[in-house]
Coordinates of C-alpha atoms in Angstrom, one line a residue:
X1 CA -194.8 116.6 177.8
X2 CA -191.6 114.9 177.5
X3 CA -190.0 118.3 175.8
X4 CA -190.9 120.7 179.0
X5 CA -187.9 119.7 181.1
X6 CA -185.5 119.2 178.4
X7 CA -182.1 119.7 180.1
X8 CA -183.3 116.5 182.2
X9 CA -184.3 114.4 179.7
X10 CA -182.3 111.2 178.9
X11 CA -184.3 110.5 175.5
X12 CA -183.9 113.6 174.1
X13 CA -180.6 113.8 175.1
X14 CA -180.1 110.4 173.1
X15 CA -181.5 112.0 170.2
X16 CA -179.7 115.4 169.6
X17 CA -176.6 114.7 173.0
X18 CA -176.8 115.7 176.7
X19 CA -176.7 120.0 176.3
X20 CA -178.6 119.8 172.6
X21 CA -181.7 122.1 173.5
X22 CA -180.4 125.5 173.8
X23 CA -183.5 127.7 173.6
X24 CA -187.6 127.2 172.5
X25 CA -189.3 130.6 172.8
X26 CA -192.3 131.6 170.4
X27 CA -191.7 134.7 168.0
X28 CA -193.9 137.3 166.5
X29 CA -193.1 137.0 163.0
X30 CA -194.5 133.1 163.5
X31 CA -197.4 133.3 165.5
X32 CA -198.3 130.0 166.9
X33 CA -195.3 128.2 166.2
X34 CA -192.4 127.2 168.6
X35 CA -188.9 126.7 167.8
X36 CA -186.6 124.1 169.9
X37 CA -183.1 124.9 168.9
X38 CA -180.7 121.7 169.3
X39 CA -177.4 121.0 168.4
X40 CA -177.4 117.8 166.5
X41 CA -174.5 115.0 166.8
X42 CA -174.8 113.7 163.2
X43 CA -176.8 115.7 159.9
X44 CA -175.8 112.6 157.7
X45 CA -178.9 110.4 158.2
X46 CA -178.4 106.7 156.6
X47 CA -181.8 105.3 155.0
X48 CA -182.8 101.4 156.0
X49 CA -182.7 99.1 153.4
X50 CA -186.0 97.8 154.1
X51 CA -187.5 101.5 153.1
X52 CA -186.7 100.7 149.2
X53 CA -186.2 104.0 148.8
X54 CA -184.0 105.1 145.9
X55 CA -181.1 107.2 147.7
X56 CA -179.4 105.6 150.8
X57 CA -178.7 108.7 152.9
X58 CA -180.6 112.6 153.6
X59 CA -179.9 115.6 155.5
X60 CA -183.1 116.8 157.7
X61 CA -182.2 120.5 159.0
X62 CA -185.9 120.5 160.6
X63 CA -188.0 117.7 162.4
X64 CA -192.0 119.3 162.2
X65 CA -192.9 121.2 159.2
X66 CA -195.1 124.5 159.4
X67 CA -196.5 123.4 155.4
X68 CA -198.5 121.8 157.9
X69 CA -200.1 119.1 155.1
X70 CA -202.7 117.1 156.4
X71 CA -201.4 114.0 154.6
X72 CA -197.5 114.2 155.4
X73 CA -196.0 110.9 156.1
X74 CA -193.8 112.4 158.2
X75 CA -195.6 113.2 161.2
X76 CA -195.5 110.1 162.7
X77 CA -191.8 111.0 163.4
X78 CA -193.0 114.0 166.2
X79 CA -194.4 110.8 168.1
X80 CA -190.5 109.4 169.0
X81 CA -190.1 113.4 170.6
X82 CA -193.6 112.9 172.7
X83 CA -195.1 115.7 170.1
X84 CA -198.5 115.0 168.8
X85 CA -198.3 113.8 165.5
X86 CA -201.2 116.6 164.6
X87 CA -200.7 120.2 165.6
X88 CA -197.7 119.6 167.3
X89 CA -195.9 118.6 164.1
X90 CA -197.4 121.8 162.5
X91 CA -196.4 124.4 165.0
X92 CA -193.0 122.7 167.2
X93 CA -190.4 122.7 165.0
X94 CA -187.2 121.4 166.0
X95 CA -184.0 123.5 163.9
X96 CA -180.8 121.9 164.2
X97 CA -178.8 125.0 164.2
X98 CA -175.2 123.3 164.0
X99 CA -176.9 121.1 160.9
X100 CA -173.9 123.2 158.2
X101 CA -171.1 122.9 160.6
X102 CA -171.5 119.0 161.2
X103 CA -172.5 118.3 157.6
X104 CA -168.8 119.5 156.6
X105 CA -167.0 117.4 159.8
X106 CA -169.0 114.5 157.9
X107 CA -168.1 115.2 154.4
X108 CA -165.0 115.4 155.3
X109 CA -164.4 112.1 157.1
X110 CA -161.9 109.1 155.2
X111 CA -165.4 106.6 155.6
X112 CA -167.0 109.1 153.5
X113 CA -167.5 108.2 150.0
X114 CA -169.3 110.8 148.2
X115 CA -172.4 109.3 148.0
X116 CA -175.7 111.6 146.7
X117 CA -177.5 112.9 149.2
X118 CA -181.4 114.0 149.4
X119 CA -182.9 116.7 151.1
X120 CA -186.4 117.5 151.6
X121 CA -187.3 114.0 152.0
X122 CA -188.5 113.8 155.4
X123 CA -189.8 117.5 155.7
X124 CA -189.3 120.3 153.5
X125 CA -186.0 122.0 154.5
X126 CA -187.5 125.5 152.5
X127 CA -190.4 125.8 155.1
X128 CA -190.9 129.1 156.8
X129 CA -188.4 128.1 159.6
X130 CA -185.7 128.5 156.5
X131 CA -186.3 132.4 156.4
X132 CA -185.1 133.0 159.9
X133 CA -182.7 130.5 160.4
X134 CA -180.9 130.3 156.6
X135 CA -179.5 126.7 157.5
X136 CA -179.7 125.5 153.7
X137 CA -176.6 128.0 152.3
X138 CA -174.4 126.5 154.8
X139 CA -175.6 122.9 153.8
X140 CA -175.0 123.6 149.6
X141 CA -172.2 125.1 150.2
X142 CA -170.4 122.1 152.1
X143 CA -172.0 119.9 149.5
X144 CA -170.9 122.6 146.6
X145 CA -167.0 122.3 148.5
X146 CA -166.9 118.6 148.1
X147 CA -168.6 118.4 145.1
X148 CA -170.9 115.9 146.7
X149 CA -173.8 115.0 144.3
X150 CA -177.2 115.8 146.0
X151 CA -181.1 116.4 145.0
X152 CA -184.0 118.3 147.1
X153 CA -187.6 118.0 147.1
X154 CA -189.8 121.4 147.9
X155 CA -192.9 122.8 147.9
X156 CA -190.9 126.0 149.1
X157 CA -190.2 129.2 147.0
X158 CA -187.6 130.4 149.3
X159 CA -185.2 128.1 147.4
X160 CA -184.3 130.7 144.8
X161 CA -182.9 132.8 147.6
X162 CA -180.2 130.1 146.9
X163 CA -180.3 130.2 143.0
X164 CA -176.5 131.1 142.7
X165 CA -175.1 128.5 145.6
X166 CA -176.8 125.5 143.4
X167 CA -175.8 126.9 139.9
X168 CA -172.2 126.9 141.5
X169 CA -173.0 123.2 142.7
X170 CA -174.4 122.4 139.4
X171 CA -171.2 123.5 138.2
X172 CA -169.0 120.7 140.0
X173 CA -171.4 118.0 140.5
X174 CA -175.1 116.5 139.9
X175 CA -177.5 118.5 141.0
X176 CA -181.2 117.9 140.7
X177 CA -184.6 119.6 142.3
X178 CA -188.1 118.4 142.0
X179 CA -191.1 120.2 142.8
X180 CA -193.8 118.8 145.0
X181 CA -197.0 119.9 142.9
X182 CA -199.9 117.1 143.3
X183 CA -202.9 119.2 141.9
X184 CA -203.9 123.1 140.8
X185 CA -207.3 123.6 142.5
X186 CA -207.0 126.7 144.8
X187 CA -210.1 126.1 147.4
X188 CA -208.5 121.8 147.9
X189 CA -205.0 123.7 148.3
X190 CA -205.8 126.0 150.9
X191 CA -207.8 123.6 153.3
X192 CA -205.4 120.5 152.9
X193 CA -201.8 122.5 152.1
X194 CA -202.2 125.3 154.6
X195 CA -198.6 126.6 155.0
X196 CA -197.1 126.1 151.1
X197 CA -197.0 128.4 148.6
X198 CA -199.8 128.0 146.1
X199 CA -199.3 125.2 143.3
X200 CA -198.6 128.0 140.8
X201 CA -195.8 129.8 142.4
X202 CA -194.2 126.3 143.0
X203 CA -194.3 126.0 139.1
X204 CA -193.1 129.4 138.5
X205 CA -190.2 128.2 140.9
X206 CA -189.8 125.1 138.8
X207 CA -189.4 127.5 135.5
X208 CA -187.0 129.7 137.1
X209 CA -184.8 126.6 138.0
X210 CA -185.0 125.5 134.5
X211 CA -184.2 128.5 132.8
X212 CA -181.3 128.6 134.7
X213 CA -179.5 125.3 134.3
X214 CA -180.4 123.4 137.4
X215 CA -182.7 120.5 136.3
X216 CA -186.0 120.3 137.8
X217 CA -188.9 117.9 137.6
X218 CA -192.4 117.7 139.7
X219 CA -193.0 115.3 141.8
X220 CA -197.2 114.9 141.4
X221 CA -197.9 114.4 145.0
X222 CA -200.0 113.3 146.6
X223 CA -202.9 112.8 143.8
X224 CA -205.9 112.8 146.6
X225 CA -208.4 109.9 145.8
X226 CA -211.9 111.8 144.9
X227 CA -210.6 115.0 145.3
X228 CA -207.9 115.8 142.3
X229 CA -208.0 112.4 140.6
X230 CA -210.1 112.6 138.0
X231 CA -209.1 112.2 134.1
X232 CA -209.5 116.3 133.4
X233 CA -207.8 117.2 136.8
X234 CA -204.8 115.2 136.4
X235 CA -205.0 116.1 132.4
X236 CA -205.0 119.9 134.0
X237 CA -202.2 119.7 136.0
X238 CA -199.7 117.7 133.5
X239 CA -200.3 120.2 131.3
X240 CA -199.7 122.8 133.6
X241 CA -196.3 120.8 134.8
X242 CA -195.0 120.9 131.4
X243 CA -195.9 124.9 130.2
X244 CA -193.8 125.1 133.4
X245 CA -190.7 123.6 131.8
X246 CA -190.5 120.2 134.5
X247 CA -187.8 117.6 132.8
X248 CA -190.4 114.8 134.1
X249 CA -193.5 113.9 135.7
X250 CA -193.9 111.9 138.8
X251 CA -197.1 110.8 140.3
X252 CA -197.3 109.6 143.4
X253 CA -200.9 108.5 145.2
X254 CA -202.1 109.7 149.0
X255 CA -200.8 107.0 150.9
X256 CA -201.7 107.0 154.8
X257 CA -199.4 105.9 157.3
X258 CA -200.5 105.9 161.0
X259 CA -199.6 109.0 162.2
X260 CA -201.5 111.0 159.1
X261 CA -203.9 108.2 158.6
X262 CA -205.4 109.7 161.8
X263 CA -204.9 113.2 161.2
X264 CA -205.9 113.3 157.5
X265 CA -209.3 111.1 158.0
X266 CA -210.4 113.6 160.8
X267 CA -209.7 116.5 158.1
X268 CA -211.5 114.5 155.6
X269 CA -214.5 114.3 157.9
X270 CA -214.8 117.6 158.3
X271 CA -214.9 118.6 154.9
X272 CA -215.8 115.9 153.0
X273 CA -217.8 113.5 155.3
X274 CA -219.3 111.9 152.3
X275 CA -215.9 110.5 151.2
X276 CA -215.2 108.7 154.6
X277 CA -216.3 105.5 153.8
X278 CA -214.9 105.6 150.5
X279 CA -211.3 106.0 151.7
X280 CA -212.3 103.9 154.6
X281 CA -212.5 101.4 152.2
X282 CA -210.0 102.1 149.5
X283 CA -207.3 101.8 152.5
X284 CA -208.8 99.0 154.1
X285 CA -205.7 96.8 153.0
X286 CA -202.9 99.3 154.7
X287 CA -201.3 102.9 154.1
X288 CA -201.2 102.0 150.3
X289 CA -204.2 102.5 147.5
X290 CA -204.9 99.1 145.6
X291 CA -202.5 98.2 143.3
X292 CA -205.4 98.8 140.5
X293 CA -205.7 102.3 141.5
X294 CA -202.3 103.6 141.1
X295 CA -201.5 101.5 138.0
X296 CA -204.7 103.3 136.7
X297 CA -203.3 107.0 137.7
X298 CA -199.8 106.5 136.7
X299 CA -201.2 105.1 133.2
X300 CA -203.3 108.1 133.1
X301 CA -200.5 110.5 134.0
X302 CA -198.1 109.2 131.8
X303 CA -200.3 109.5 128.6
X304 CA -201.3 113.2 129.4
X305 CA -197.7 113.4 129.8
X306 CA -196.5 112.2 126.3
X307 CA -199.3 114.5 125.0
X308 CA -197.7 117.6 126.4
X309 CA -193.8 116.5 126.4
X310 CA -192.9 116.0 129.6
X311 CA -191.7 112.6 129.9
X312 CA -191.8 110.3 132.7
X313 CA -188.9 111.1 136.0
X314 CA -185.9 109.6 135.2
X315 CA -184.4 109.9 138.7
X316 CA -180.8 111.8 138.0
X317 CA -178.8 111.4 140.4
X318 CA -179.8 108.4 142.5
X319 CA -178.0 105.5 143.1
X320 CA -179.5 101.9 144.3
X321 CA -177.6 99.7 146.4
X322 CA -178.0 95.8 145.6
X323 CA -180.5 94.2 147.2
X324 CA -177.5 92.1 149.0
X325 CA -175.9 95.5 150.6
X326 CA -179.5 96.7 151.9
X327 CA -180.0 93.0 153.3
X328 CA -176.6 94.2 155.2
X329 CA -177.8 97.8 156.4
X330 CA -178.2 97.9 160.0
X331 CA -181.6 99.2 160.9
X332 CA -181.8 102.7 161.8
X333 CA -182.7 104.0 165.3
X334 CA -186.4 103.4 165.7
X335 CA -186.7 106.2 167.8
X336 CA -185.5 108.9 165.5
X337 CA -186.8 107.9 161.5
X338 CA -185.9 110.3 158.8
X339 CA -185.9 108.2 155.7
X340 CA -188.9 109.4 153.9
X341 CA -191.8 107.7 152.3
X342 CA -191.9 104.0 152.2
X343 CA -192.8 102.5 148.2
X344 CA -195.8 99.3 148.9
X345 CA -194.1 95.7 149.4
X346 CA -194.1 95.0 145.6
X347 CA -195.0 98.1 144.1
X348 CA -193.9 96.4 140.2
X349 CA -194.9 98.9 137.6
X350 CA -197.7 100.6 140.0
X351 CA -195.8 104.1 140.8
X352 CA -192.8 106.1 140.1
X353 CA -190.1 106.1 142.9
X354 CA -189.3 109.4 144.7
X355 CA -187.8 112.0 142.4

């Protein structure tokens, strides 16, 4: 493995500069998982324009996520390291210790303009990592400083350790939070979401932020064909959503890149062998579901939605580039992605953009 003589190795030096690997030991408190501290070169991660996505640069503190989700897009990204995209990108976590420090150098530089930054986009930045290495006050705080417009995505509770950092952000500049909550059944939770807090203390979380000024939303993700898509599930967990006091709604259907495509059928085989040809089928086309299917969800969600007041995400905080600037974006190192979840080729009315 690529990562066992890492003082020597010219791609990982490439990745995080020539002395970034300082120490990888295992630890009591996290059985099972490995941490490989680096020092990063850059924190400020631009997005391609070809990803569509709907904020042009994140911060990633963490590569690997310990949530350990069967279906996370992400995990392709362990592959550019020489990590396994399955239980290495549950259990080898890389923490880029320096992530505070270099955020403020960037910040702080003329060519910066102030643009919103998201967090949590590529892997959650409240995983269990965040309780021993507290990366995330350093990060508000520079934001908070410049008052430099940002948004996170979680499925972590430990972000209320930081309650008071983003109601002083809030204070001095947009802040916004959504919570990743894509169904409420406890026994499909534990199997496929291993490492998260349970769907209820994530709306809990989602109250708390409410009640105290910092707008939050849920981002209803992913909505597993077969498993938590069916009218009274979905009518179950919008209602749920909004007793929680989410702003908006935003579903967002199990799509399967390579990377979890693999990782999540094999899951899926194991427990539910009598879905395999079903999904088998239903992605046939690609990472996507057909265009028919998430119209049909989204329709769905939205109506449950009206029903129970919670209206549909109205994305504070982002801002799109023309299409003519992302034509112009140079493309991003292919070796290192962060930029979060593609949208389909023409996705039209079909789903609701990140956040």
């Amino acid at each position: 493995m690529r990562w066992d003589q890492l003082g020597r190795d010219d791609a990982t030096a490439a990745l995080f500069g020539t002395d970034a690997v300082t120490r990888r030991f295992d630890t009591p408190e996290f059985r099972g998982i490995t941490f490989h501290e680096v020092r990063a070169r850059s924190i400020l991660n631009r997005v391609p324009g070809a990803s569509r996505m709907p904020f042009e640069w994140t911060v990633n503190p963490y590569r690997g996520c310990s949530h350990a989700c069967v279906y996370c897009f992400a995990r392709k990204t362990h592959s550019y390291l020489d990590l396994d995209t399955g239980h290495d990108f549950d259990s080898q976590i890389v923490v880029k210790t320096n992530a505070a420090e270099v955020l403020r150098r960037e910040l702080a530089a003329p060519r910066w303009q102030g643009e919103h930054v998201a967090m949590g986009t590529n892997v959650d930045c409240y995983q269990r990592a965040e309780g021993r290495y507290q990366l995330m006050p350093g990060i508000l705080a520079a934001l908070r400083d410049r008052a430099n417009p940002f948004s996170i995505l979680t499925k972590g509770s430990l972000i209320l350790r930081d309650l008071e950092l983003l109601r002083q952000a809030a204070r001095v500049t947009e802040v916004s939070i959504a919570l990743s909550v894509g169904f409420l059944d406890g026994e499909l939770w534990r199997s496929v979401e291993p490492g998260t807090p349970s769907p209820q203390t994530r709306l809990a979380v989602c109250r708390t932020l409410s009640e105290n000024g910092i707008p939050s939303s849920v981002l209803m993700a992913p909505v597993l064909p077969f498993l938590s898509d069916s009218p009274e599930q979905l009518r179950a967990t919008v209602r749920a959503i909004a007793a929680a006091g989410a702003g908006s709604v935003t579903p967002l259907v199990l799509h399967l890149r390579p990377g979890a495509r693999e990782w999540y059928m094999a899951w899926l085989a194991r427990n539910h062998p009598h879905l395999v040809r079903r999904y088998e089928a239903m992605y046939a086309g690609g990472s996507y579901a057909p265009t028919w299917y998430q119209r049909r969800v989204t329709r769905q969600v939205h109506e449950f939605a009206a029903e129970f007041g919670c209206g549909p995400a109205r994305r504070p905080g982002f801002r799109r580039a023309q299409e003519q600037e992302r034509a112009q974006t140079p493309a991003a190192d292919p070796r290192a992605p962060e930029a979060g979840p593609e949208r389909p080729a023409d996705p039209g009315d079909t789903q609701l953009t990140l956040l």
